[in-house]
Each structure stands twice: as C-alpha cells, then as structure tokens.
mmCIF file of C-alpha atoms in Angstrom:
data_model
loop_
_atom_site.group_PDB
_atom_site.id
_atom_site.type_symbol
_atom_site.label_atom_id
_atom_site.label_comp_id
_atom_site.label_asym_id
_atom_site.label_seq_id
_atom_site.Cartn_x
_atom_site.Cartn_y
_atom_site.Cartn_z
ATOM 1 C CA LEU A 1 -0.068 0.085 -0.051
ATOM 2 C CA HIS A 2 1.393 3.638 -1.096
ATOM 3 C CA LEU A 3 -0.014 6.868 0.501
ATOM 4 C CA VAL A 4 0.340 9.822 -0.916
ATOM 5 C CA VAL A 5 -0.442 13.051 0.880
ATOM 6 C CA SER A 6 -1.434 16.766 -0.109
ATOM 7 C CA GLY A 7 -3.217 19.315 1.253
ATOM 8 C CA GLY A 8 -1.039 21.031 3.497
ATOM 9 C CA GLY A 9 0.188 24.893 3.567
ATOM 10 C CA SER A 10 0.707 28.048 5.039
ATOM 11 C CA VAL A 11 -2.612 29.958 6.059
ATOM 12 C CA GLN A 12 -4.036 32.797 8.548
ATOM 13 C CA ALA A 13 -5.799 32.083 11.862
ATOM 14 C CA GLY A 14 -9.295 31.393 10.981
ATOM 15 C CA GLU A 15 -9.114 29.395 7.718
ATOM 16 C CA SER A 16 -9.692 26.129 6.604
ATOM 17 C CA LEU A 17 -7.365 23.135 5.135
ATOM 18 C CA ARG A 18 -8.261 19.968 4.122
ATOM 19 C CA LEU A 19 -6.096 17.567 4.274
ATOM 20 C CA SER A 20 -6.362 14.393 1.882
ATOM 21 C CA CYS A 21 -4.238 10.575 2.183
ATOM 22 C CA ALA A 22 -4.647 8.990 -1.091
ATOM 23 C CA GLY A 23 -3.819 5.214 -1.275
ATOM 24 C CA SER A 24 -2.834 2.998 -3.935
ATOM 25 C CA GLY A 25 -2.335 -0.990 -4.197
ATOM 26 C CA ALA A 26 -4.813 -1.959 -1.081
ATOM 27 C CA SER A 27 -7.973 -0.417 -0.146
ATOM 28 C CA LEU A 28 -7.916 1.991 2.486
ATOM 29 C CA ASP A 29 -11.632 0.488 3.588
ATOM 30 C CA SER A 30 -9.386 -2.271 5.133
ATOM 31 C CA PHE A 31 -7.412 -0.071 7.606
ATOM 32 C CA ALA A 32 -8.151 1.969 10.618
ATOM 33 C CA ILE A 33 -6.576 4.869 9.472
ATOM 34 C CA GLY A 34 -5.831 8.550 11.223
ATOM 35 C CA TRP A 35 -4.089 11.788 10.900
ATOM 36 C CA ILE A 36 -1.007 12.107 13.531
ATOM 37 C CA ARG A 37 0.851 15.674 13.819
ATOM 38 C CA GLN A 38 4.255 16.483 15.221
ATOM 39 C CA ALA A 39 5.253 20.104 15.764
ATOM 40 C CA PRO A 40 8.761 20.671 16.035
ATOM 41 C CA GLY A 41 10.502 20.054 19.828
ATOM 42 C CA LYS A 42 6.780 18.374 20.464
ATOM 43 C CA ASP A 43 5.561 14.998 20.692
ATOM 44 C CA ALA A 44 3.592 13.607 18.496
ATOM 45 C CA GLU A 45 0.266 13.831 19.240
ATOM 46 C CA GLY A 46 -2.990 12.134 17.153
ATOM 47 C CA VAL A 47 -5.387 14.464 15.950
ATOM 48 C CA ALA A 48 -8.344 11.745 14.714
ATOM 49 C CA CYS A 49 -8.701 8.366 14.148
ATOM 50 C CA LEU A 50 -11.115 6.484 11.661
ATOM 51 C CA SER A 51 -11.964 2.526 12.226
ATOM 52 C CA GLU A 52 -12.465 0.168 9.581
ATOM 53 C CA GLY A 53 -15.985 0.195 9.862
ATOM 54 C CA ASP A 54 -16.170 4.007 10.545
ATOM 55 C CA GLU A 55 -17.618 3.656 13.871
ATOM 56 C CA SER A 56 -17.385 7.167 16.008
ATOM 57 C CA PRO A 57 -14.582 8.940 14.812
ATOM 58 C CA TYR A 58 -11.880 9.932 17.796
ATOM 59 C CA TYR A 59 -10.752 13.085 18.031
ATOM 60 C CA THR A 60 -7.951 14.931 20.226
ATOM 61 C CA ASP A 61 -10.132 17.538 22.653
ATOM 62 C CA SER A 62 -8.028 20.591 20.591
ATOM 63 C CA VAL A 63 -9.703 19.743 17.617
ATOM 64 C CA LYS A 64 -12.947 18.784 18.500
ATOM 65 C CA GLY A 65 -15.574 20.757 16.287
ATOM 66 C CA ARG A 66 -13.545 21.905 13.728
ATOM 67 C CA PHE A 67 -11.360 19.160 12.219
ATOM 68 C CA THR A 68 -13.325 16.288 10.693
ATOM 69 C CA ILE A 69 -12.039 12.701 9.360
ATOM 70 C CA SER A 70 -14.007 10.867 6.820
ATOM 71 C CA ARG A 71 -13.001 8.600 4.065
ATOM 72 C CA ASP A 72 -14.047 8.270 0.459
ATOM 73 C CA GLY A 73 -14.046 4.669 -0.638
ATOM 74 C CA GLY A 74 -14.570 4.957 -4.632
ATOM 75 C CA GLU A 75 -11.561 7.696 -4.506
ATOM 76 C CA ASN A 76 -9.790 5.337 -1.854
ATOM 77 C CA THR A 77 -8.694 8.376 0.202
ATOM 78 C CA VAL A 78 -9.164 9.366 3.607
ATOM 79 C CA TYR A 79 -9.262 13.291 4.461
ATOM 80 C CA LEU A 80 -8.978 15.722 7.324
ATOM 81 C CA GLN A 81 -11.364 18.340 7.069
ATOM 82 C CA MET A 82 -9.635 21.425 8.820
ATOM 83 C CA ASN A 83 -11.970 25.077 9.759
ATOM 84 C CA SER A 84 -11.031 27.514 12.315
ATOM 85 C CA LEU A 85 -7.760 26.668 12.395
ATOM 86 C CA LYS A 86 -5.030 28.377 14.699
ATOM 87 C CA PRO A 87 -1.422 28.788 15.100
ATOM 88 C CA GLU A 88 -1.096 25.913 17.517
ATOM 89 C CA ASP A 89 -2.204 23.740 14.946
ATOM 90 C CA THR A 90 1.116 24.387 13.220
ATOM 91 C CA ALA A 91 2.653 20.862 12.727
ATOM 92 C CA LYS A 92 3.559 18.391 10.337
ATOM 93 C CA TYR A 93 0.526 16.285 9.538
ATOM 94 C CA TYR A 94 1.343 12.301 8.878
ATOM 95 C CA CYS A 95 -1.440 9.990 7.869
ATOM 96 C CA ALA A 96 -1.225 6.902 9.572
ATOM 97 C CA LEU A 97 -2.625 3.318 9.105
ATOM 98 C CA HIS A 98 -3.438 1.138 12.085
ATOM 99 C CA ALA A 99 -4.255 4.267 13.938
ATOM 100 C CA ARG A 100 -6.760 3.349 16.491
ATOM 101 C CA HIS A 101 -8.552 5.008 20.006
ATOM 102 C CA VAL A 102 -6.127 4.245 22.713
ATOM 103 C CA PRO A 103 -8.832 4.435 26.075
ATOM 104 C CA GLY A 104 -6.925 7.417 28.500
ATOM 105 C CA TYR A 105 -4.144 8.059 25.591
ATOM 106 C CA GLY A 106 -6.017 8.949 22.531
ATOM 107 C CA CYS A 107 -5.202 8.520 18.814
ATOM 108 C CA PHE A 108 -2.036 6.140 18.457
ATOM 109 C CA ALA A 109 -0.802 4.531 15.511
ATOM 110 C CA PRO A 110 2.749 3.150 15.238
ATOM 111 C CA THR A 111 5.435 5.162 13.246
ATOM 112 C CA ASP A 112 6.030 2.665 11.435
ATOM 113 C CA SER A 113 2.766 2.931 9.768
ATOM 114 C CA TRP A 114 3.000 6.525 9.299
ATOM 115 C CA GLY A 115 2.954 7.368 5.476
ATOM 116 C CA PRO A 116 4.422 11.259 4.164
ATOM 117 C CA GLY A 117 3.573 14.644 6.075
ATOM 118 C CA THR A 118 2.636 17.478 4.989
ATOM 119 C CA GLN A 119 3.401 20.967 6.785
ATOM 120 C CA VAL A 120 0.480 23.260 8.114
ATOM 121 C CA THR A 121 1.373 26.316 9.420
ATOM 122 C CA VAL A 122 -1.248 28.667 10.367
ATOM 123 C CA SER A 123 -0.588 32.528 11.064
ATOM 124 C CA SER A 124 -2.394 34.712 13.659
#
C-alpha cells in the first residue's frame, strides 16, 4: 500500500485546509486510519482516528468541533477537513495506518505505519 498526502500549506488563523491521504495498491477501507501531527520539539499527537467500520471517529480535544476525518471509498482517500485553524495547529501532519483510539491515551499509530507528512502552518 502506497500513501500520497497532499493539502498542507500556510494559512491565516481562522482559515481552513483539507488534507488528503490517497492510497494505491490496496483499499484504505480495510484499515483503521488516522492523522498524526508533530510540531518541532513536541511529542507526536494523534489528531483523529477512524476505524475500519467508520464507527465513532475519535478526535483529540483540541480539535473537536473544528476538524473532521472522513473517507471516500470510491476515491480510496481519507480526508482531514480542518476549519477555524489556530496557530497551535501548526505541525507536520501524517496519515497513518492502524491508527486506533487508545482509552486514556488518545489516537495512536505505530510510527512505522505513518505515511508521508505535509506541513501545515497557521499564522496569527
């Protein structure tokens, strides 16, 4: 399975971006999938996770109500719609396979399952 990530960029606070994670070689529907972000000097943070059955997406508290994870089986693509962006959302965002909500921890995916990253920069 090969992942291609796109959609990052530089925006002003309050604006929106949509990240895309397109898969080839296998159906992304077969995988739990999520988005992980990492800012320089900070630990990685699981932003959103979506199970294979698309049951109850998980979002980290800081993005609830602003970010939406979704998948399009026909396009074999997973999206992260990011609205009302804040400077603290600035990070490199990675699409990750096998991403699951771990109670008490959040959204976790092993680093060897992370795909390419895309930079998101939000200025105030």
